[in-house]
Amino acid sequence: MKLSLAFSMIAVAGAFAPAQNGRSSTELHSGVTRNPNFAKLAGGYLFPEIGRRRTAYLAENPDMADRIISLGIGDTTQPIPEHILSGLVGSASKLGTKEGYSGYGAEQGMGDLRAKIAEKLYDGNIKADEVFVSDGAKCDIMRVQQVFGPGVTTAVQDPSYPVYVDTSVMMGQTGDINSETSQYDNIVYMPCTAENNFFPDIENLPRADIVYFCSPNNPTGAAATREQLEMLVKVCKERGSILVFDAAYAPFIRSEGVPKSIFEIDGAREVAIECNSFSKYAGFTGVRLGWTVVPDELTFSDGTKVRDDFNRVMTTAFNGASNIVQGGGLACLDDEGLTEINTLIDYYLENAKLLKEAMESIGYDVFGGADAPYVFVKLPDGKKSWDTFSEILEKTQVVTIPGAGFGPGGEGYLRLSAFAPRDTVIEACERLKKAMA
Amino acid sequence: MKLSLAFSMIAVAGAFAPAQNGRSSTELHSGVTRNPNFAKLAGGYLFPEIGRRRTAYLAENPDMADRIISLGIGDTTQPIPEHILSGLVGSASKLGTKEGYSGYGAEQGMGDLRAKIAEKLYDGNIKADEVFVSDGAKCDIMRVQQVFGPGVTTAVQDPSYPVYVDTSVMMGQTGDINSETSQYDNIVYMPCTAENNFFPDIENLPRADIVYFCSPNNPTGAAATREQLEMLVKVCKERGSILVFDAAYAPFIRSEGVPKSIFEIDGAREVAIECNSFSKYAGFTGVRLGWTVVPDELTFSDGTKVRDDFNRVMTTAFNGASNIVQGGGLACLDDEGLTEINTLIDYYLENAKLLKEAMESIGYDVFGGADAPYVFVKLPDGKKSWDTFSEILEKTQVVTIPGAGFGPGGEGYLRLSAFAPRDTVIEACERLKKAMA
């Protein structure tokens, strides 16, 4: 014991100076310094902020509560179809039996689910042990960031899903935010607007270590073509960048020839990670199931496989997706499940079409909404996103999302989500046409 | 577009030097430098390593497959009891109905579950909005680390659950491992062995910013007394440290007067975070449900509430525990659920008693196993943990865990887990008594 204690003292000598530490003078606060990366974060996370503004509006206008229609956060609304539901209920029920009970599973997911994802969704381009099953794409993006650490530089589409930038800031990869541009130092913002058909001029932008790319895109609804993705993979490969491809909206792609996975592109196995999710496939936003593909060929500059470090995060800092939920995932990938998913997606795509038509009839330029559940509306020159969000909320009680919430490049745009019951979408279209025309 | 692009270029000027970057010379690897913190990690995560050795043994001894008994990883084995199961099945089923369907919930958990945890498990010491519901304590420890960032110093019990040290290394809080002591620089190892009754001489150890403390302890099975916890809170307060208290085994405490939560100790609200889990309460190891309590009073040195930064991680890098699983959590906290939990815990505690008696009858000094599901066996002088692990596996086909897997302080000990069906525990006891006496 004495010896062991002595070792501890030696091991930390120099690293600690107990006399200088201790409770701060006021005795009100701990002596632990706040992580400076958190101080850099501008405002709260976008979606809770939308909720806050909606709540504030209702506090002032309580009689409007019944009239609120949310086309804001991309949250599924349709019940889970029968076959998929039977997968969830069945795997819950069997936990009550001696034979069916299971405890900890592999942190990377059940073997049969990993194999089924590889087989049914990747057409043989991916092996089962390259698939890591998780509780969702958002959570996986943080785990991917954990692998990369604070030393990398990052590029994002602008506008984009806020999680890429926010987690980069949290990890310490960025500098401070520039109050004029609303951009963080050390992040390459890749403008994606109507002017460039929502695909960045990547060759003429600075290199970054990690390139986040979401297609079909949230919020713009743009689905990159095969030629565009080939260019993306080529540039990443030439520059030695790692591409983190977010394919969470892939099942909405109906246009012929548009790739649903980055691994349909030659050479992607050497440059890309793909994050994906059952959230939008099967209405699993609250159920929580996703996956990330890390191909065997993807390496860091020293030759270490990215997959090995990702596996270390999955096993050390995660404990597997719920066994009940993974049973639902298996059902999703049965033929009956895949048919049910298609029916669900058809429903939301029809909503998107209605929203697109309504906004066009008002006279706006409208993008997305064809291979994606998001309709991206260009506001008339000079109109600000947050102002229009407020104006629409006040005039029509429809909750939208300001494009500026997805990055400075989204200023002057508004995102409408097709995730809503049909009758409310029709009602929202009527109100918008009446109030905004 | 031109303007926007120009801004991007300016914003990153100086931070990037594209000409110097690019594909490494061999063109085999990406140009992204591996996170150096991952290179520091010694070996794989403990439990997969145990699985690997078990698999290797079976590869050489395939006829022994049916004889394997696992007293290794602390994984529950008993089916989920009726009332709790009905909570899980019911919340799965209702997702198939229009009225019962739910998508994204609050990232911090359902309001009624947060309130019920505060009420039923904290006896009014904690408010609902201080409870963050999650997919498990292991995952929450990583999120807590995310909040603290790379700049803090850490103290751990030695031996302890490997996740505290491994996530500290991943976050960049440590130096390299010392090959002689098997200790990482910049971590304060607090020896907890038979010699100090498994409670560290904390006053005479160096200060750290963050003190991880698990009670009842994994792997030693020691449950800290009220006086010990008062000392722990007092020292953390005096030194301005933040205490991360892991209470995942709290329901195993049956001794009168032993606290089940750090928040039973006066002053803990100003120094402590508590991580907890339904895994061992209700056999939810595969179901995935946990929670973390961050009191309002806990602040960093600049006065920022720790809860606010933890909330930012929960909303930005996590998306809530599964709605199905949270329904199970609600059922756990009904009176019927709490009774079922007690019956489950009784079962495992009886297993622990049998294991303890068997090892004592062989002549070992045995610790734990009373207020904890782990029995911690002191090996005769000079016997090594990993050697004994192998010897027992070969002689008896019983899988244990070497104490050294939990840190250098665990060398010379072996952990036996009471999480196993009764008949296999009895069989394991017989074999151990026969082979090891």
PDB file of N, CA, C and O in Angstrom, chain A residues 10-32:
ATOM      1  N   ILE A  10       4.498   9.969  -7.382  1.00  0.00           N
ATOM      2  CA  ILE A  10       5.529  10.215  -8.377  1.00  0.00           C
ATOM      3  C   ILE A  10       4.914  10.434  -9.758  1.00  0.00           C
ATOM      4  O   ILE A  10       5.263  11.357 -10.477  1.00  0.00           O
ATOM      5  N   ALA A  11       3.960   9.583 -10.065  1.00  0.00           N
ATOM      6  CA  ALA A  11       3.378   9.641 -11.404  1.00  0.00           C
ATOM      7  C   ALA A  11       2.783  11.014 -11.710  1.00  0.00           C
ATOM      8  O   ALA A  11       2.772  11.440 -12.853  1.00  0.00           O
ATOM      9  N   VAL A  12       2.271  11.674 -10.698  1.00  0.00           N
ATOM     10  CA  VAL A  12       1.609  12.952 -10.973  1.00  0.00           C
ATOM     11  C   VAL A  12       2.484  14.152 -10.617  1.00  0.00           C
ATOM     12  O   VAL A  12       2.071  15.285 -10.801  1.00  0.00           O
ATOM     13  N   ALA A  13       3.666  13.876 -10.085  1.00  0.00           N
ATOM     14  CA  ALA A  13       4.511  15.000  -9.681  1.00  0.00           C
ATOM     15  C   ALA A  13       4.721  15.959 -10.846  1.00  0.00           C
ATOM     16  O   ALA A  13       4.965  15.546 -11.973  1.00  0.00           O
ATOM     17  N   GLY A  14       4.616  17.212 -10.575  1.00  0.00           N
ATOM     18  CA  GLY A  14       4.838  18.193 -11.633  1.00  0.00           C
ATOM     19  C   GLY A  14       3.548  18.563 -12.338  1.00  0.00           C
ATOM     20  O   GLY A  14       3.369  19.687 -12.769  1.00  0.00           O
ATOM     21  N   ALA A  15       2.655  17.611 -12.427  1.00  0.00           N
ATOM     22  CA  ALA A  15       1.417  17.880 -13.149  1.00  0.00           C
ATOM     23  C   ALA A  15       0.419  18.628 -12.268  1.00  0.00           C
ATOM     24  O   ALA A  15      -0.464  19.308 -12.753  1.00  0.00           O
ATOM     25  N   PHE A  16       0.567  18.475 -10.967  1.00  0.00           N
ATOM     26  CA  PHE A  16      -0.389  19.094 -10.049  1.00  0.00           C
ATOM     27  C   PHE A  16       0.350  19.986  -9.066  1.00  0.00           C
ATOM     28  O   PHE A  16       1.450  19.678  -8.629  1.00  0.00           O
ATOM     29  N   ALA A  17      -0.249  21.041  -8.709  1.00  0.00           N
ATOM     30  CA  ALA A  17       0.316  21.898  -7.680  1.00  0.00           C
ATOM     31  C   ALA A  17      -0.807  22.199  -6.698  1.00  0.00           C
ATOM     32  O   ALA A  17      -1.450  23.244  -6.775  1.00  0.00           O
ATOM     33  N   PRO A  18      -1.068  21.287  -5.791  1.00  0.00           N
ATOM     34  CA  PRO A  18      -2.237  21.390  -4.920  1.00  0.00           C
ATOM     35  C   PRO A  18      -2.338  22.735  -4.205  1.00  0.00           C
ATOM     36  O   PRO A  18      -3.430  23.278  -4.053  1.00  0.00           O
ATOM     37  N   ALA A  19      -1.214  23.271  -3.804  1.00  0.00           N
ATOM     38  CA  ALA A  19      -1.256  24.504  -3.016  1.00  0.00           C
ATOM     39  C   ALA A  19      -1.868  25.659  -3.796  1.00  0.00           C
ATOM     40  O   ALA A  19      -2.508  26.535  -3.230  1.00  0.00           O
ATOM     41  N   GLN A  20      -1.680  25.644  -5.118  1.00  0.00           N
ATOM     42  CA  GLN A  20      -2.199  26.769  -5.904  1.00  0.00           C
ATOM     43  C   GLN A  20      -3.675  26.604  -6.249  1.00  0.00           C
ATOM     44  O   GLN A  20      -4.312  27.521  -6.724  1.00  0.00           O
ATOM     45  N   ASN A  21      -4.178  25.390  -6.072  1.00  0.00           N
ATOM     46  CA  ASN A  21      -5.556  25.146  -6.471  1.00  0.00           C
ATOM     47  C   ASN A  21      -6.505  25.343  -5.306  1.00  0.00           C
ATOM     48  O   ASN A  21      -6.201  25.982  -4.333  1.00  0.00           O
ATOM     49  N   GLY A  22      -7.685  24.781  -5.435  1.00  0.00           N
ATOM     50  CA  GLY A  22      -8.651  24.854  -4.351  1.00  0.00           C
ATOM     51  C   GLY A  22      -9.807  25.746  -4.716  1.00  0.00           C
ATOM     52  O   GLY A  22      -9.866  26.321  -5.801  1.00  0.00           O
ATOM     53  N   ARG A  23     -10.734  25.811  -3.802  1.00  0.00           N
ATOM     54  CA  ARG A  23     -11.968  26.572  -3.958  1.00  0.00           C
ATOM     55  C   ARG A  23     -11.638  28.020  -4.315  1.00  0.00           C
ATOM     56  O   ARG A  23     -10.742  28.625  -3.716  1.00  0.00           O
ATOM     57  N   SER A  24     -12.371  28.586  -5.230  1.00  0.00           N
ATOM     58  CA  SER A  24     -12.104  29.972  -5.599  1.00  0.00           C
ATOM     59  C   SER A  24     -12.434  30.887  -4.421  1.00  0.00           C
ATOM     60  O   SER A  24     -13.173  30.506  -3.514  1.00  0.00           O
ATOM     61  N   SER A  25     -11.919  32.074  -4.461  1.00  0.00           N
ATOM     62  CA  SER A  25     -11.935  32.930  -3.279  1.00  0.00           C
ATOM     63  C   SER A  25     -13.336  33.166  -2.712  1.00  0.00           C
ATOM     64  O   SER A  25     -13.536  33.220  -1.516  1.00  0.00           O
ATOM     65  N   THR A  26     -14.303  33.282  -3.573  1.00  0.00           N
ATOM     66  CA  THR A  26     -15.650  33.563  -3.077  1.00  0.00           C
ATOM     67  C   THR A  26     -16.276  32.336  -2.429  1.00  0.00           C
ATOM     68  O   THR A  26     -17.265  32.445  -1.733  1.00  0.00           O
ATOM     69  N   GLU A  27     -15.708  31.155  -2.670  1.00  0.00           N
ATOM     70  CA  GLU A  27     -16.237  29.893  -2.172  1.00  0.00           C
ATOM     71  C   GLU A  27     -17.595  29.573  -2.792  1.00  0.00           C
ATOM     72  O   GLU A  27     -18.282  28.651  -2.381  1.00  0.00           O
ATOM     73  N   LEU A  28     -18.011  30.348  -3.775  1.00  0.00           N
ATOM     74  CA  LEU A  28     -19.301  30.084  -4.412  1.00  0.00           C
ATOM     75  C   LEU A  28     -19.166  29.090  -5.548  1.00  0.00           C
ATOM     76  O   LEU A  28     -20.101  28.374  -5.857  1.00  0.00           O
ATOM     77  N   HIS A  29     -18.004  29.074  -6.170  1.00  0.00           N
ATOM     78  CA  HIS A  29     -17.844  28.251  -7.371  1.00  0.00           C
ATOM     79  C   HIS A  29     -16.767  27.190  -7.179  1.00  0.00           C
ATOM     80  O   HIS A  29     -15.907  27.341  -6.328  1.00  0.00           O
ATOM     81  N   SER A  30     -16.838  26.144  -8.012  1.00  0.00           N
ATOM     82  CA  SER A  30     -15.779  25.142  -7.975  1.00  0.00           C
ATOM     83  C   SER A  30     -14.501  25.763  -8.528  1.00  0.00           C
ATOM     84  O   SER A  30     -14.522  26.853  -9.110  1.00  0.00           O
ATOM     85  N   GLY A  31     -13.401  25.049  -8.340  1.00  0.00           N
ATOM     86  CA  GLY A  31     -12.124  25.550  -8.861  1.00  0.00           C
ATOM     87  C   GLY A  31     -11.813  25.017 -10.239  1.00  0.00           C
ATOM     88  O   GLY A  31     -10.673  25.120 -10.704  1.00  0.00           O
ATOM     89  N   VAL A  32     -12.818  24.444 -10.920  1.00  0.00           N
ATOM     90  CA  VAL A  32     -12.586  23.837 -12.224  1.00  0.00           C
ATOM     91  C   VAL A  32     -12.886  24.851 -13.326  1.00  0.00           C
ATOM     92  O   VAL A  32     -13.964  25.438 -13.369  1.00  0.00           O
TER      93      VAL A  32
END
